[in-house]
PDB file of C-alpha atoms in Angstrom:
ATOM      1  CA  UNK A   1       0.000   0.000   0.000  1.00  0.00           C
ATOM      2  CA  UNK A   2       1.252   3.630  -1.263  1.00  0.00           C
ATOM      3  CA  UNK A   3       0.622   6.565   0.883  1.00  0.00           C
ATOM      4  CA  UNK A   4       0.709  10.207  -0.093  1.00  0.00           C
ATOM      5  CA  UNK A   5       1.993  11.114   2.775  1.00  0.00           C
ATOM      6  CA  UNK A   6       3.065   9.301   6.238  1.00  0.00           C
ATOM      7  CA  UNK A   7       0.193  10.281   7.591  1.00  0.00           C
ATOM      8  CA  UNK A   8      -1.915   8.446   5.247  1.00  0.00           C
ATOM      9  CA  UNK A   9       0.518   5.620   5.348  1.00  0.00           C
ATOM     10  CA  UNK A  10       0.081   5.354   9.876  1.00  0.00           C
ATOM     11  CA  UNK A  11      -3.596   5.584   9.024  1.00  0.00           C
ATOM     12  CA  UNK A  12      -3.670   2.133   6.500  1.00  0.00           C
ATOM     13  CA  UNK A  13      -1.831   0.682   9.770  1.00  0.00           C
ATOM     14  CA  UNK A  14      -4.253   1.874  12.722  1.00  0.00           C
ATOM     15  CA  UNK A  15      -7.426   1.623  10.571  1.00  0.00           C
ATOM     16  CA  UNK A  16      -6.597  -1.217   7.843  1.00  0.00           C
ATOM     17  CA  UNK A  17      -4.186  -2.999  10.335  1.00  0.00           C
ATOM     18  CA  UNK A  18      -1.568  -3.388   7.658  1.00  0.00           C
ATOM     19  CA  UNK A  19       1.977  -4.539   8.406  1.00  0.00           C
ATOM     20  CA  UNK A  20       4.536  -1.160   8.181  1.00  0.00           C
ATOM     21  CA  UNK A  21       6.581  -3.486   5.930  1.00  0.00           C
ATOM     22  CA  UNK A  22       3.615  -3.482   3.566  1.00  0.00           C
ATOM     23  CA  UNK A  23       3.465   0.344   3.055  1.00  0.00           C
ATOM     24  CA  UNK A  24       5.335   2.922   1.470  1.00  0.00           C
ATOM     25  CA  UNK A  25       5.044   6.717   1.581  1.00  0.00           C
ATOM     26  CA  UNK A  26       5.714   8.263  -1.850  1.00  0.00           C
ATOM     27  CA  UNK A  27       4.334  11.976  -1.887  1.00  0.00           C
ATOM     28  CA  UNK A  28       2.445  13.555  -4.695  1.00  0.00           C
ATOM     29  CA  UNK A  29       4.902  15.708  -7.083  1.00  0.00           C
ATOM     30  CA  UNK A  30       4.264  18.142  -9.743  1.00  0.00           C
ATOM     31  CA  UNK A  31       5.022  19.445 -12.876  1.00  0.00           C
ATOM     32  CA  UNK A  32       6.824  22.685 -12.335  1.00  0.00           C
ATOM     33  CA  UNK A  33       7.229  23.987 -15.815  1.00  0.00           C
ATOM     34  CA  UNK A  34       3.904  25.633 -15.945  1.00  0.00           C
ATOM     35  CA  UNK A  35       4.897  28.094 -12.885  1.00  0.00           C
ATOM     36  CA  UNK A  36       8.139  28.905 -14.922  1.00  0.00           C
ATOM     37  CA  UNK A  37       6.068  30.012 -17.839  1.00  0.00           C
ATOM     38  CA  UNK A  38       3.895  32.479 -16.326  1.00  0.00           C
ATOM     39  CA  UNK A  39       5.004  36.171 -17.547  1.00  0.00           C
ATOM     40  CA  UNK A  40       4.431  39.471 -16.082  1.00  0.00           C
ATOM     41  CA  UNK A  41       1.905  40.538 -18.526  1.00  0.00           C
ATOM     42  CA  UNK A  42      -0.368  37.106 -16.984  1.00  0.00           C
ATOM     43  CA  UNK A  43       0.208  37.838 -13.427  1.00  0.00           C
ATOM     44  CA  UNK A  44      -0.810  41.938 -14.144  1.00  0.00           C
ATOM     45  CA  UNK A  45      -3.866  40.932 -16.078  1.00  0.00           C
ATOM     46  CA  UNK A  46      -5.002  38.872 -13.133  1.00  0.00           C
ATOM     47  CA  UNK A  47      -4.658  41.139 -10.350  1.00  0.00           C
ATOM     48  CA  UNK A  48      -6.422  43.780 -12.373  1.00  0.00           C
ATOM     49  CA  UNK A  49      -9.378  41.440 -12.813  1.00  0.00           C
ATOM     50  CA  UNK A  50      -9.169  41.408  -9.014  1.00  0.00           C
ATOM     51  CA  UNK A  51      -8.690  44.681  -8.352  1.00  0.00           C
ATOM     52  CA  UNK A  52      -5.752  44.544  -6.981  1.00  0.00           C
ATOM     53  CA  UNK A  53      -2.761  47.451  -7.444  1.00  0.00           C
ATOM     54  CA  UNK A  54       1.498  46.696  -7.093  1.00  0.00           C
ATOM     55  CA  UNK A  55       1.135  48.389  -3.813  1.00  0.00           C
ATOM     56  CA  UNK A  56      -2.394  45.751  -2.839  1.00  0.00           C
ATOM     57  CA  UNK A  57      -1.099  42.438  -0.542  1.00  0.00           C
ATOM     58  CA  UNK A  58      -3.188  39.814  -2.126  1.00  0.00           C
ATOM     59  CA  UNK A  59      -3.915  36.901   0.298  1.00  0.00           C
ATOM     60  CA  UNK A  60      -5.823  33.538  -1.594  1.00  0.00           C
ATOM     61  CA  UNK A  61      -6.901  30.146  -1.305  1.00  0.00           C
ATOM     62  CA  UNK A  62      -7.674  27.638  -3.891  1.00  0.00           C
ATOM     63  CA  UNK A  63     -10.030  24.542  -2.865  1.00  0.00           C
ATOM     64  CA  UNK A  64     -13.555  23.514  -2.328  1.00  0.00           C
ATOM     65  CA  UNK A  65     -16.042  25.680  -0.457  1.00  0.00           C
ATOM     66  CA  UNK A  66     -16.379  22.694   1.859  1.00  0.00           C
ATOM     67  CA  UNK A  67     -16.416  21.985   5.435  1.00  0.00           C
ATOM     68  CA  UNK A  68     -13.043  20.532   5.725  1.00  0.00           C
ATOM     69  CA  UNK A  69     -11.114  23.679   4.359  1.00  0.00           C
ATOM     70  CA  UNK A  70     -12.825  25.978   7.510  1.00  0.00           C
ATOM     71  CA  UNK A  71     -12.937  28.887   5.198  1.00  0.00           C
ATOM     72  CA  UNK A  72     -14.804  30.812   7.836  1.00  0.00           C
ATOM     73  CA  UNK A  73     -11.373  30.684  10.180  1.00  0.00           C
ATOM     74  CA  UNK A  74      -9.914  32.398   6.576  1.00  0.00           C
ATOM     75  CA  UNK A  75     -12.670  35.199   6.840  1.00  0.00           C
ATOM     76  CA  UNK A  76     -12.431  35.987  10.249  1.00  0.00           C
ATOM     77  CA  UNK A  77      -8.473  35.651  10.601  1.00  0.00           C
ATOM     78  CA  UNK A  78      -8.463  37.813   7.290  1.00  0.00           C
ATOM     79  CA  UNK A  79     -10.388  40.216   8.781  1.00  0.00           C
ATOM     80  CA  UNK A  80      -8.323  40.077  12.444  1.00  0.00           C
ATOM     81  CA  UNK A  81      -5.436  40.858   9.500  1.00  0.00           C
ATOM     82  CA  UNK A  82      -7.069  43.974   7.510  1.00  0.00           C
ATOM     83  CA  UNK A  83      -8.163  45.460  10.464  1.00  0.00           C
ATOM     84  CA  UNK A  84      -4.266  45.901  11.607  1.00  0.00           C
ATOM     85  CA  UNK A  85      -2.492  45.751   8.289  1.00  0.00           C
ATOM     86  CA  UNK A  86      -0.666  48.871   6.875  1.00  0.00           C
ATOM     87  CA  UNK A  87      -1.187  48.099   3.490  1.00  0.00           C
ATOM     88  CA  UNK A  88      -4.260  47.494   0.987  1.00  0.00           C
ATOM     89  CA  UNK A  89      -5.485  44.136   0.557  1.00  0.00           C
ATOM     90  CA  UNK A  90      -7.560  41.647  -1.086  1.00  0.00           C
ATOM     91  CA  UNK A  91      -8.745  37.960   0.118  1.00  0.00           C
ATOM     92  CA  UNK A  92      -9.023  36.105  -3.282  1.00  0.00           C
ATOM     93  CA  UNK A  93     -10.997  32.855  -2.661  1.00  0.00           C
ATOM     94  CA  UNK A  94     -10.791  30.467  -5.612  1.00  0.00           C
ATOM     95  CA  UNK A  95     -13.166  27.677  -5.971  1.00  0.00           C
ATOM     96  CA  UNK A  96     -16.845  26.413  -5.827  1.00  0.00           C
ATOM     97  CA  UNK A  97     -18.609  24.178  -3.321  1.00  0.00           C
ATOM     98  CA  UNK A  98     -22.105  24.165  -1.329  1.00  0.00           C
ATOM     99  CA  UNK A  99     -20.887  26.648   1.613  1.00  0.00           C
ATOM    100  CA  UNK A 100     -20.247  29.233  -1.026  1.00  0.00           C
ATOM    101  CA  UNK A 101     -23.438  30.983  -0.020  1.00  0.00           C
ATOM    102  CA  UNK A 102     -22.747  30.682   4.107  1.00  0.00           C
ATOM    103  CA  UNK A 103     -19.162  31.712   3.217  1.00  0.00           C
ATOM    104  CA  UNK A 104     -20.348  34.799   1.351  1.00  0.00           C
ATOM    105  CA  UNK A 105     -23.090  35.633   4.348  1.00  0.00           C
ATOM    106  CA  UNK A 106     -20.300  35.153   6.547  1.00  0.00           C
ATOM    107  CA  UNK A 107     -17.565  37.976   4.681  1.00  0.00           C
ATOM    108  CA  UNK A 108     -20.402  40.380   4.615  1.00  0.00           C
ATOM    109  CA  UNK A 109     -21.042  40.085   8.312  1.00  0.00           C
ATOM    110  CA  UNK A 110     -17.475  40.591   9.172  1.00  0.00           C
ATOM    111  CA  UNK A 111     -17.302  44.129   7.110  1.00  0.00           C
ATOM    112  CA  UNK A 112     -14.737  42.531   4.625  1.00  0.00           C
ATOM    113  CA  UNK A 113     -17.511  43.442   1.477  1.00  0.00           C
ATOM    114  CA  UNK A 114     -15.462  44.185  -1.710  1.00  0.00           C
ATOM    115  CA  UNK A 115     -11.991  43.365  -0.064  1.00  0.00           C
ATOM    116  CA  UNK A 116     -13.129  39.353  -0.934  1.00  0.00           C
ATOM    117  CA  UNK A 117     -12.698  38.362  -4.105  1.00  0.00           C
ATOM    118  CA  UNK A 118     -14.991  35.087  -4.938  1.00  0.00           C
ATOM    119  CA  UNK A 119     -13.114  34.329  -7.541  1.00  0.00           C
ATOM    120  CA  UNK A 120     -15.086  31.099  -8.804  1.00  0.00           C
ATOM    121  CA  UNK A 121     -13.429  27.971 -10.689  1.00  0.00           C
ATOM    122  CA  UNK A 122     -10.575  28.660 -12.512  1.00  0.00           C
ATOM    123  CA  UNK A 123      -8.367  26.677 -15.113  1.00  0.00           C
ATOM    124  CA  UNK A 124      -5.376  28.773 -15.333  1.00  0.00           C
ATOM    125  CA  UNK A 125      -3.975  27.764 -11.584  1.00  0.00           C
ATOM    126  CA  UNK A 126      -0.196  28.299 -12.513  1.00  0.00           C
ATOM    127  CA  UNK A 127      -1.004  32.333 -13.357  1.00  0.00           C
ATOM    128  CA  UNK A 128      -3.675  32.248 -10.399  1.00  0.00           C
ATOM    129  CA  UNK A 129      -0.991  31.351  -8.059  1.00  0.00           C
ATOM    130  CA  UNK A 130       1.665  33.113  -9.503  1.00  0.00           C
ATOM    131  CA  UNK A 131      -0.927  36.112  -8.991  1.00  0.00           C
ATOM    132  CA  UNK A 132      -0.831  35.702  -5.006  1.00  0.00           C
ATOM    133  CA  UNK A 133       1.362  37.374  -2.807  1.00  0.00           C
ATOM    134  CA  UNK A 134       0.554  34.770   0.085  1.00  0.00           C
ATOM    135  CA  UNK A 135      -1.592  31.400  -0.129  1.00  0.00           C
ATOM    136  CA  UNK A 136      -3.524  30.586   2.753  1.00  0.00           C
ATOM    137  CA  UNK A 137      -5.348  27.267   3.705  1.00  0.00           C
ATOM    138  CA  UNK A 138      -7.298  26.468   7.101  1.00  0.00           C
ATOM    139  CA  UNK A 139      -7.766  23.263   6.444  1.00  0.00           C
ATOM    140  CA  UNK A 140      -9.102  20.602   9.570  1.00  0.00           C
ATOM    141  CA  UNK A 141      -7.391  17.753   8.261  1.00  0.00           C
ATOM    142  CA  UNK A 142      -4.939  16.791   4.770  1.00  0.00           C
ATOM    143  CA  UNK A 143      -4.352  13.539   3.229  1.00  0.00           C
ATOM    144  CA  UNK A 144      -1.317  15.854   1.736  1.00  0.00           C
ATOM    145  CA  UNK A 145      -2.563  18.943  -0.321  1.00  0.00           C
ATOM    146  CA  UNK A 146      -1.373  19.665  -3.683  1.00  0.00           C
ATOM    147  CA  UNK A 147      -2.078  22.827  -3.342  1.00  0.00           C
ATOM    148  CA  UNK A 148       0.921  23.488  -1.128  1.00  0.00           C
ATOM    149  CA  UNK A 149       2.956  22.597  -3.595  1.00  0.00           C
ATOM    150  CA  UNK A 150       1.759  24.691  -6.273  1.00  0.00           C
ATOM    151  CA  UNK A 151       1.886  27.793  -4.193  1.00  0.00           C
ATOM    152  CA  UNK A 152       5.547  26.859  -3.434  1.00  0.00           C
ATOM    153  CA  UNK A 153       6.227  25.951  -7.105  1.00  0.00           C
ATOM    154  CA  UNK A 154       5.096  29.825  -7.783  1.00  0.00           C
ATOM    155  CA  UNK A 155       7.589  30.880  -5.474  1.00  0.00           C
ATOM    156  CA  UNK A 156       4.388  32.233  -2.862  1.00  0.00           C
ATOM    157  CA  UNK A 157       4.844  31.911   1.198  1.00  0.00           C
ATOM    158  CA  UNK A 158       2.049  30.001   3.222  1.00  0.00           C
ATOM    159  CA  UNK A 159       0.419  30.110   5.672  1.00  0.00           C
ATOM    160  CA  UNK A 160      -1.468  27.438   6.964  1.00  0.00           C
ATOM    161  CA  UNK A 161      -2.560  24.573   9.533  1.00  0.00           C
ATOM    162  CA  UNK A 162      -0.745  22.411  11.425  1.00  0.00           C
ATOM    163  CA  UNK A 163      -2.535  19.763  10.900  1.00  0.00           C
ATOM    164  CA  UNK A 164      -2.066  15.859   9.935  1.00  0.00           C
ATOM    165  CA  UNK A 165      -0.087  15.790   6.292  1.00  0.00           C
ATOM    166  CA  UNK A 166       0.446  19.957   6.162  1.00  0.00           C
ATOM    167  CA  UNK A 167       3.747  19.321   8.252  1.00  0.00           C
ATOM    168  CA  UNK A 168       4.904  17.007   6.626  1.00  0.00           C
ATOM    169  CA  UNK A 169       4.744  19.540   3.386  1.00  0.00           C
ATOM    170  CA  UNK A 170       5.050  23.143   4.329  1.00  0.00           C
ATOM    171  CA  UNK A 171       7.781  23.768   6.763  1.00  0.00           C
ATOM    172  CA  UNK A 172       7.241  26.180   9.642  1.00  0.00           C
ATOM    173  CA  UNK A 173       9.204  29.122   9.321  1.00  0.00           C
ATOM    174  CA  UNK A 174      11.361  27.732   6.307  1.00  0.00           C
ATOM    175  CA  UNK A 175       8.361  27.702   3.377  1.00  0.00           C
ATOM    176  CA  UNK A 176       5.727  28.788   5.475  1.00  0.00           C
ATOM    177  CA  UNK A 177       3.663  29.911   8.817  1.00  0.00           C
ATOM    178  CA  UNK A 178       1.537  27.153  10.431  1.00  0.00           C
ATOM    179  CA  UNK A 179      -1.108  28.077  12.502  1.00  0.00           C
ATOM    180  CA  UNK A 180      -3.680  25.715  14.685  1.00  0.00           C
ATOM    181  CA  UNK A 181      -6.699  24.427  13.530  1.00  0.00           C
ATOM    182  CA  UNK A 182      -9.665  27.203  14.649  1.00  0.00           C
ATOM    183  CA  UNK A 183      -7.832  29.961  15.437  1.00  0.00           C
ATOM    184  CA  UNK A 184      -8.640  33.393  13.810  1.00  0.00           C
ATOM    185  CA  UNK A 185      -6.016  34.986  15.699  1.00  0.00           C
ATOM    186  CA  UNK A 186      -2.833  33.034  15.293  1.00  0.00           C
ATOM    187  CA  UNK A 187      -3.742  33.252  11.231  1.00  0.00           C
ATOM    188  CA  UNK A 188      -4.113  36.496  11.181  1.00  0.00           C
ATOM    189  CA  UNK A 189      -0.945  37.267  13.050  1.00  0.00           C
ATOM    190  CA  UNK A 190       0.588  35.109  11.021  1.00  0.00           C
ATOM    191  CA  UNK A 191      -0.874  37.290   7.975  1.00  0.00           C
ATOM    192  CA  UNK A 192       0.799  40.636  10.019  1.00  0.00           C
ATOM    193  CA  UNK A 193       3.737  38.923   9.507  1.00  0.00           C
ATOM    194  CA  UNK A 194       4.208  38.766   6.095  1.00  0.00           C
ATOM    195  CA  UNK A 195       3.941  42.723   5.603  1.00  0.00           C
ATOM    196  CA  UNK A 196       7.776  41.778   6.691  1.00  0.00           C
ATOM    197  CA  UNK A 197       8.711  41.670   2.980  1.00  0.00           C
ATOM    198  CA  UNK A 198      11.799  40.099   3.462  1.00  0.00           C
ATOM    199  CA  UNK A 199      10.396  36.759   5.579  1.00  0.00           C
ATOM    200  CA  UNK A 200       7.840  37.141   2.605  1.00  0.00           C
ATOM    201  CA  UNK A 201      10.624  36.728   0.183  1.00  0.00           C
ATOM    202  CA  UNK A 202      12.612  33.793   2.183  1.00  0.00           C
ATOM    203  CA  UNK A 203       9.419  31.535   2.463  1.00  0.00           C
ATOM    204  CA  UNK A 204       8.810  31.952  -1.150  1.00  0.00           C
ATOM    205  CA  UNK A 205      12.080  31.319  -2.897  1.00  0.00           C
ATOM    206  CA  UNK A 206      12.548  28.107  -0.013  1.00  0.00           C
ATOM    207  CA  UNK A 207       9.363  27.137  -0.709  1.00  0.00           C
ATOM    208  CA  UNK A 208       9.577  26.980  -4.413  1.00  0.00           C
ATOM    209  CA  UNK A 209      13.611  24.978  -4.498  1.00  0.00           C
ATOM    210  CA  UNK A 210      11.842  22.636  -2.801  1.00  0.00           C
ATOM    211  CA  UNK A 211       8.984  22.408  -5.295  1.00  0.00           C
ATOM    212  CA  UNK A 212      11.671  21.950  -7.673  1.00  0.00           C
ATOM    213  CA  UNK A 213      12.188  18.688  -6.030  1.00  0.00           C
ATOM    214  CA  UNK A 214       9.069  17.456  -5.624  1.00  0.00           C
ATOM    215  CA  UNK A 215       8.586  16.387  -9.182  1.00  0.00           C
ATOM    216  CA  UNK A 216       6.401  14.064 -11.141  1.00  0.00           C
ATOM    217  CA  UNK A 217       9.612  12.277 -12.764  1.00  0.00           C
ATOM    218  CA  UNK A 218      10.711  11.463  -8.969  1.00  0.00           C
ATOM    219  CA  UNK A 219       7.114  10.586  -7.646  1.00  0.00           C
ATOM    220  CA  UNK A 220       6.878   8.041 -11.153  1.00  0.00           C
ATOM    221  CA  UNK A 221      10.395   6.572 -10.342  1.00  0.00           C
ATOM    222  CA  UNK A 222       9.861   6.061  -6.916  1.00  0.00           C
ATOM    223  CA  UNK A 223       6.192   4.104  -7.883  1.00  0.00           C
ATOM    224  CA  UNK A 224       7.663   2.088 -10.065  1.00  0.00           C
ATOM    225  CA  UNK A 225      10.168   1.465  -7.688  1.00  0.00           C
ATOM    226  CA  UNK A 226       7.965  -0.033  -4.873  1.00  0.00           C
ATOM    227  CA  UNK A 227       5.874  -1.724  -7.410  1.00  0.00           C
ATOM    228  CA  UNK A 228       9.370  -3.800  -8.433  1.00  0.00           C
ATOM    229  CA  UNK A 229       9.626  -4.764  -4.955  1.00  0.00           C
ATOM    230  CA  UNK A 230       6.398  -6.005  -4.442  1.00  0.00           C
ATOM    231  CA  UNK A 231       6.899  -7.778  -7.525  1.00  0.00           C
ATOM    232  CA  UNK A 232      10.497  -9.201  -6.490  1.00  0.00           C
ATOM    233  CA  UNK A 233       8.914 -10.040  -2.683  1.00  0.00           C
ATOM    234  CA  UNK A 234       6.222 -12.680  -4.471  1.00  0.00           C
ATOM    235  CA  UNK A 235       7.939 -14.689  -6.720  1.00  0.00           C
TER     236      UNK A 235
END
């Protein structure tokens, strides 16, 4: 049994009660060209369909308007953030899914009105990331997050929760902030933060050499790896 991440993989041994010497953990990689193609001209026309200036901090997510992302900890920690911040802002929120409505009630109670972007489903995720100035995720629980990866592969600083797989892909204080699960406060400090342009720079560039390594070629390789031992183990 593969798992994405070694959280997944302890989980096929406490739920599935499989024998450790019957897993593997092989993480999910990417393909970073995309990222290296976005130009200028891509990135500018997106944060103008946002809104969003050179001198605007532009915080987003990208994921399913779904319970297990606790979007409403984004809202309110963004909000704990704008309220403080020194600089203009915009919370793009990328995706579909059946809180959209709740979330939307929910940004409008909290004052945040046009300063949310609900930015819908979108194809073009390399420019959309690229696009960011920080990608933030409250998620309650990862089987390992993809996303993390492509926000690191576009060179973007994180912050997120520290919660089951997110660890074991965004490094606190190296590519990213990690904050815990429910807390409005410690995300939007961690938002404060990153006006520090310089830590904003250092999490990004981190984050996206070790994108760089994270690739499909190795994640293939290291499959068809375990699959030859398997095969060697039952003849």
């Amino acid at each position: 049994i593969i798992g994405v991440s070694d959280t997944v993989r302890a989980q096929t041994h406490r739920y599935l009660g499989v024998s450790p010497s019957k897993t593997r953990t092989i993480r999910h990689g990417i393909d970073f060209e995309p990222f290296a193609r976005v130009t200028a001209a891509e990135i500018n026309r997106v944060r103008a369909e946002w809104g969003a200036t050179d001198n605007t901090t532009v915080v987003g997510t990208v994921g399913r308007l779904a319970p297990q992302k606790a979007l409403h900890i984004l809202l309110e920690g963004f909000a704990r953030y704008r309220a403080r911040g020194s600089r203009p802002s915009r919370l793009v929120v990328v995706g579909r899914g059946p809180l959209e409505t709740e979330l939307k009630a929910r940004a409008l109670e909290l004052g945040l009105g046009d300063s949310v972007v609900w930015a819908g489903f979108r194809e073009d995720i390399p420019a959309v990331m690229s696009s960011f100035d920080v990608f933030a995720l409250t998620s309650l629980y990862e089987g390992f997050g993809i996303v993390f990866l492509e926000a690191m592969a576009a060179g973007k600083p994180i912050v997120a929760t520290n919660v089951s797989a997110i660890p074991e892909v965004v490094e606190d204080g190296v590519t990213g902030l990690l904050c815990p699960i429910n807390d409005p406060c410690a995300l939007g400090a961690a938002l404060m933060s990153l006006e520090d342009l310089s830590l904003r720079e250092r999490l990004g560039v981190t984050g996206q050499r070790r994108a760089r390594e994270m690739t499909l070629d190795r994640m293939v390789d290291t499959t068809l790896a375990a699959y030859g031992e398997a095969l060697d183990a039952s003849r």
